[in-house]
Amino acid sequence: MKTFYLMLLLLSCTTICRAQQKLTKEQLREDANLLYSSILDVHPYMFTGISKEKFEKELEEKKGILKDSMTVFDFYKMFAPLVAKIEDGHTELYYPVNFAIQHGIEVFPYTFTINRTDTTLIIREGFEGAKLSSGSRILSINGVPDKELIVQASSMLSGEAYHFKMARLNLLFSPLLYFILPYDEFRVEYLHNGKKETATIQAEPISKYLEVLLAFSGRETPCSFNIDKDLETAILSINSFDIYDNEGKKEYRHFLDSLFREIAENRINNLVIDIRKNGGGQEGLVWDLFQYISPVSFQTKGTGINKVSETVKKKYNPLNPQTFVFT
């Protein structure tokens, strides 16, 4: 039986349906209550990262400062950090991308790589004609140090481990920066070729940012390897187990076959598997890898108890929840 993973809880249904409107305090409180009750109903146990008492106290505090004429963006800014305190990478509020695009939200026009070794902010890519070069290190934006920006932005992202949150922050730093520095102009201090410099950067529509991000993601390969014959070492990088189509799985298995055939032919004794950028995905793809490296039978998880709540049954079979099928 395949284990059910608690999927991401977006905004509540009422918020989604009213995404284009200013919301009343009563509507927002209703959404906050539904958010909590839905997580509580679906999650096997939501209080490992934060106690029930602390979660409910903070929830009530946030509900107490809700006011009329707030938007989906306002709701996300307030409640995403609270949901993130559950410390579960499968339970979070999604960044409201559609709302941001439809309302012309403007963001810092660069994608980044967070260096997890020293928590530095490195420019990966910018728009055409960008002032800042790839590889430059951001020191501060509008006077706020890079590390402080990283801490504030990552507080909105769910995840069990630091490296996992940093990998996700690579994709979302500029959109999340909007909640910290919601300006149309940025004063940037940065290092380029070891020299400290400054620049003024204009914000750009998030739709343009997403084009740059998707173009870069499209150039990234899910898997790669290289072999150092002198060190008798192969380095296998697997950036994602998010492969769902049959053709993609076939290519992945062919890739593994080629890698381990080459390892055998070159008499390579050491293998390093780099999954630092890997955000997870299909468990079956892990099994495909393990069959090459484990000389004995293996398992990737222990026994568990599956929780199938009323919320889940309605989601997967809304016409007849009682016939929910678990596969």
XYZ file of N, CA and C in Angstrom, residues 41-161:
363
model
N -7.665 18.005 10.855
C -8.408 16.835 10.400
C -7.549 15.924 9.536
N -6.702 16.520 8.675
C -5.951 15.735 7.699
C -4.618 15.236 8.246
N -3.930 16.056 9.005
C -2.560 15.737 9.423
C -2.535 14.599 10.442
N -1.614 13.650 10.290
C -1.515 12.561 11.274
C -1.253 13.082 12.685
N -0.351 14.052 12.815
C -0.135 14.730 14.102
C 0.609 16.016 13.821
N -0.073 17.124 13.938
C 0.484 18.404 13.502
C 1.280 19.123 14.575
N 1.417 18.521 15.751
C 2.026 19.266 16.855
C 3.382 18.694 17.281
N 4.216 18.355 16.316
C 5.577 17.924 16.648
C 6.534 19.112 16.644
N 6.329 20.064 15.733
C 7.195 21.229 15.651
C 6.758 22.361 16.570
N 5.483 22.417 16.873
C 4.922 23.457 17.735
C 3.798 22.824 18.541
N 3.688 23.187 19.801
C 2.647 22.589 20.643
C 1.272 23.108 20.237
N 0.254 22.343 20.605
C -1.126 22.728 20.320
C -1.446 24.065 20.984
N -0.964 24.246 22.202
C -1.254 25.469 22.950
C -0.630 26.689 22.260
N 0.627 26.564 21.841
C 1.305 27.682 21.187
C 0.687 27.986 19.829
N 0.344 26.939 19.086
C -0.261 27.157 17.774
C -1.589 27.901 17.924
N -2.436 27.425 18.819
C -3.754 28.035 18.988
C -3.646 29.456 19.540
N -2.668 29.685 20.410
C -2.483 31.033 20.944
C -2.094 32.001 19.837
N -1.137 31.584 18.989
C -0.715 32.463 17.899
C -1.829 32.634 16.869
N -2.582 31.584 16.632
C -3.714 31.670 15.707
C -4.710 32.716 16.185
N -5.041 32.685 17.472
C -5.999 33.648 18.014
C -5.445 35.070 17.967
N -4.139 35.211 18.211
C -3.525 36.538 18.138
C -3.624 37.103 16.724
N -3.381 36.270 15.742
C -3.454 36.727 14.352
C -4.894 37.032 13.961
N -5.816 36.219 14.397
C -7.226 36.480 14.099
C -7.668 37.798 14.733
N -7.069 38.123 15.880
C -7.443 39.345 16.581
C -7.027 40.616 15.865
N -6.026 40.542 14.969
C -5.581 41.748 14.255
C -6.049 41.772 12.798
N -6.873 40.795 12.418
C -7.472 40.842 11.082
C -8.391 42.054 10.990
N -8.487 42.625 9.804
C -9.355 43.784 9.623
C -9.980 43.747 8.235
N -10.944 44.563 8.016
C -11.631 44.620 6.718
C -10.674 45.092 5.615
N -11.040 44.745 4.382
C -10.329 45.189 3.174
C -8.921 44.604 3.063
N -8.698 43.440 3.633
C -7.434 42.742 3.432
C -7.570 41.822 2.219
N -6.424 41.386 1.681
C -6.420 40.563 0.471
C -5.817 39.191 0.761
N -5.808 38.360 -0.272
C -5.164 37.053 -0.187
C -3.692 37.209 0.200
N -3.047 38.227 -0.345
C -1.646 38.489 -0.024
C -1.478 38.775 1.467
N -2.372 39.587 2.018
C -2.306 39.902 3.444
C -2.481 38.641 4.287
N -3.415 37.803 3.875
C -3.683 36.552 4.593
C -2.444 35.654 4.560
N -1.835 35.524 3.389
C -0.648 34.689 3.246
C 0.483 35.185 4.142
N 0.727 36.495 4.119
C 1.816 37.066 4.917
C 1.628 36.780 6.399
N 0.396 36.805 6.866
C 0.128 36.598 8.280
C 0.197 35.137 8.688
N -0.351 34.246 7.832
C -0.552 32.874 8.285
C 0.458 31.865 7.752
N 1.182 32.197 6.677
C 2.197 31.261 6.186
C 3.266 30.973 7.241
N 3.780 31.990 7.978
C 4.781 31.687 9.007
C 4.241 30.786 10.126
N 2.954 30.917 10.432
C 2.372 30.067 11.471
C 2.303 28.619 11.001
N 1.822 28.404 9.773
C 1.747 27.045 9.236
C 3.148 26.443 9.118
N 4.135 27.282 8.786
C 5.515 26.795 8.656
C 6.047 26.253 9.984
N 5.509 26.721 11.107
C 5.976 26.262 12.415
C 5.581 24.818 12.705
N 4.718 24.262 11.879
C 4.395 22.832 12.001
C 5.604 21.992 11.599
N 6.490 22.599 10.783
C 7.739 21.972 10.340
C 7.482 20.680 9.571
N 6.579 20.771 8.621
C 6.264 19.642 7.747
C 6.296 20.147 6.312
N 7.207 19.600 5.506
C 7.360 20.069 4.132
C 6.169 19.819 3.246
N 5.211 18.991 3.703
C 4.021 18.712 2.904
C 2.805 19.496 3.390
N 2.999 20.394 4.337
C 1.877 21.164 4.873
C 2.252 22.633 4.885
N 1.660 23.412 3.986
C 1.999 24.826 3.929
C 0.945 25.600 3.159
N 1.025 26.892 3.223
C 0.243 27.747 2.346
C 1.077 28.012 1.099
N 0.496 27.794 -0.047
C 1.169 28.142 -1.291
C 1.298 29.662 -1.424
N 2.390 30.087 -1.997
C 2.506 31.495 -2.392
C 1.413 31.777 -3.427
N 0.615 32.841 -3.260
C -0.515 33.113 -4.162
C -0.060 33.685 -5.512
N 0.492 32.835 -6.357
C 1.081 33.261 -7.629
C 0.046 33.918 -8.541
N -1.115 33.288 -8.697
C -2.127 33.830 -9.613
C -2.555 35.235 -9.209
N -2.748 35.427 -7.908
C -3.120 36.749 -7.415
C -2.027 37.756 -7.758
N -0.769 37.381 -7.551
C 0.357 38.286 -7.806
C 0.435 38.676 -9.279
N 0.220 37.704 -10.160
C 0.269 37.993 -11.600
C -0.890 38.885 -12.014
N -2.096 38.533 -11.579
C -3.284 39.277 -11.973
C -3.279 40.709 -11.464
N -2.607 40.949 -10.339
C -2.581 42.283 -9.755
C -1.280 43.022 -10.032
N -0.453 42.463 -10.911
C 0.753 43.159 -11.344
C 1.752 43.415 -10.234
N 1.848 42.501 -9.271
C 2.818 42.659 -8.195
C 4.228 42.695 -8.790
N 5.036 43.645 -8.325
C 6.396 43.785 -8.832
C 7.398 43.308 -7.785
N 8.453 42.619 -8.250
C 9.415 42.010 -7.332
C 10.842 42.343 -7.758
N 11.777 42.001 -6.903
C 13.195 42.163 -7.190
C 13.549 41.259 -8.378
N 14.097 41.811 -9.470
C 14.150 41.078 -10.749
C 15.343 40.142 -10.925
N 15.629 39.327 -9.925
C 16.734 38.373 -10.027
C 16.350 37.052 -9.371
N 16.920 35.965 -9.888
C 16.839 34.687 -9.191
C 18.146 34.500 -8.422
N 18.092 33.661 -7.387
C 19.230 33.541 -6.476
C 19.578 32.086 -6.188
N 20.776 31.909 -5.713
C 21.203 30.661 -5.098
C 21.619 30.991 -3.663
N 21.020 30.314 -2.716
C 21.407 30.485 -1.322
C 22.561 29.521 -1.047
N 23.713 30.051 -0.707
C 24.855 29.204 -0.360
C 24.618 28.657 1.043
N 24.345 27.350 1.120
C 23.966 26.775 2.412
C 25.146 26.640 3.374
N 26.348 26.702 2.845
C 27.523 26.576 3.705
C 27.680 27.787 4.617
N 27.539 28.984 4.031
C 27.722 30.206 4.825
C 26.504 31.131 4.781
N 25.384 30.620 4.273
C 24.124 31.371 4.190
C 24.333 32.739 3.533
N 24.877 32.715 2.342
C 25.037 33.944 1.566
C 24.096 33.918 0.371
N 23.818 35.098 -0.139
C 22.826 35.292 -1.193
C 23.548 35.615 -2.495
N 23.541 34.669 -3.431
C 24.301 34.796 -4.665
C 23.354 34.933 -5.860
N 23.593 35.935 -6.707
C 22.756 36.124 -7.890
C 22.999 34.994 -8.886
N 21.913 34.382 -9.302
C 22.013 33.307 -10.289
C 21.754 33.838 -11.686
N 20.680 34.617 -11.824
C 20.319 35.106 -13.147
C 19.378 36.298 -13.003
N 19.449 37.221 -13.967
C 18.571 38.381 -13.972
C 17.907 38.564 -15.313
N 17.112 39.620 -15.434
C 16.453 39.926 -16.692
C 17.485 40.382 -17.726
N 17.052 40.416 -18.965
C 17.925 40.908 -20.039
C 18.343 42.349 -19.725
N 19.645 42.630 -19.818
C 20.151 43.960 -19.525
C 20.300 44.247 -18.046
N 20.287 43.192 -17.213
C 20.371 43.376 -15.767
C 21.691 44.018 -15.360
N 21.629 44.888 -14.338
C 22.823 45.577 -13.853
C 23.761 44.641 -13.101
N 23.201 43.714 -12.348
C 23.999 42.856 -11.483
C 24.361 41.562 -12.203
N 25.611 41.158 -12.095
C 26.111 39.993 -12.813
C 25.864 38.705 -12.024
N 25.700 37.614 -12.768
C 25.596 36.299 -12.125
C 26.845 36.043 -11.292
N 26.660 35.492 -10.109
C 27.783 35.219 -9.224
C 28.050 36.310 -8.215
N 27.471 37.499 -8.420
C 27.646 38.568 -7.441
C 26.932 38.196 -6.137
N 27.517 38.611 -5.032
C 26.924 38.324 -3.726
C 26.224 39.564 -3.191
N 24.955 39.420 -2.855
C 24.203 40.515 -2.257
C 24.604 40.665 -0.789
N 24.963 41.874 -0.392
C 25.302 42.155 1.004
C 24.122 42.725 1.769
N 23.366 43.599 1.099
C 22.171 44.160 1.735
C 21.246 44.709 0.652
N 19.967 44.779 0.984
C 18.967 45.398 0.111
C 18.197 46.399 0.949
N 18.204 47.648 0.520
C 17.575 48.740 1.269
C 18.037 48.751 2.727
N 19.321 48.479 2.909
C 19.917 48.556 4.227
C 19.742 47.330 5.104
N 18.978 46.334 4.649
C 18.760 45.119 5.437
C 19.786 44.068 5.027
N 20.596 43.552 5.961
C 21.630 42.568 5.622
C 21.052 41.300 5.005
N 21.856 40.661 4.148
C 21.399 39.478 3.426
C 20.915 38.374 4.362
N 21.648 38.110 5.438
C 21.268 37.012 6.335
C 19.925 37.279 7.004
N 19.666 38.542 7.345
C 18.375 38.879 7.949
C 17.236 38.683 6.949
N 17.474 39.038 5.698
C 16.467 38.832 4.655
C 16.181 37.344 4.462
N 17.233 36.543 4.487
C 17.075 35.095 4.313
C 16.257 34.506 5.458
N 16.539 34.926 6.679
C 15.798 34.430 7.845
C 14.321 34.798 7.744
N 14.043 36.048 7.401
C 12.646 36.496 7.325
C 11.894 35.784 6.196
N 12.538 35.643 5.042
C 11.872 34.996 3.909
C 11.646 33.515 4.176
N 12.634 32.845 4.753
C 12.509 31.404 4.988
C 11.478 31.086 6.062
N 11.134 32.061 6.904
C 10.133 31.813 7.945
C 8.755 31.552 7.360
N 8.545 31.892 6.096
C 7.251 31.663 5.445
C 7.184 30.302 4.760
N 8.307 29.578 4.720
C 8.365 28.313 4.003
C 8.351 27.138 4.964
N 7.573 26.136 4.644
C 7.513 24.936 5.468
C 8.651 23.994 5.113
N 9.005 23.139 6.056
C 10.047 22.154 5.801
C 10.601 21.610 7.096
N 11.066 20.354 7.037
C 11.592 19.715 8.238
C 13.045 20.093 8.499
N 13.781 20.428 7.445
C 15.219 20.637 7.589
C 15.656 21.945 6.943
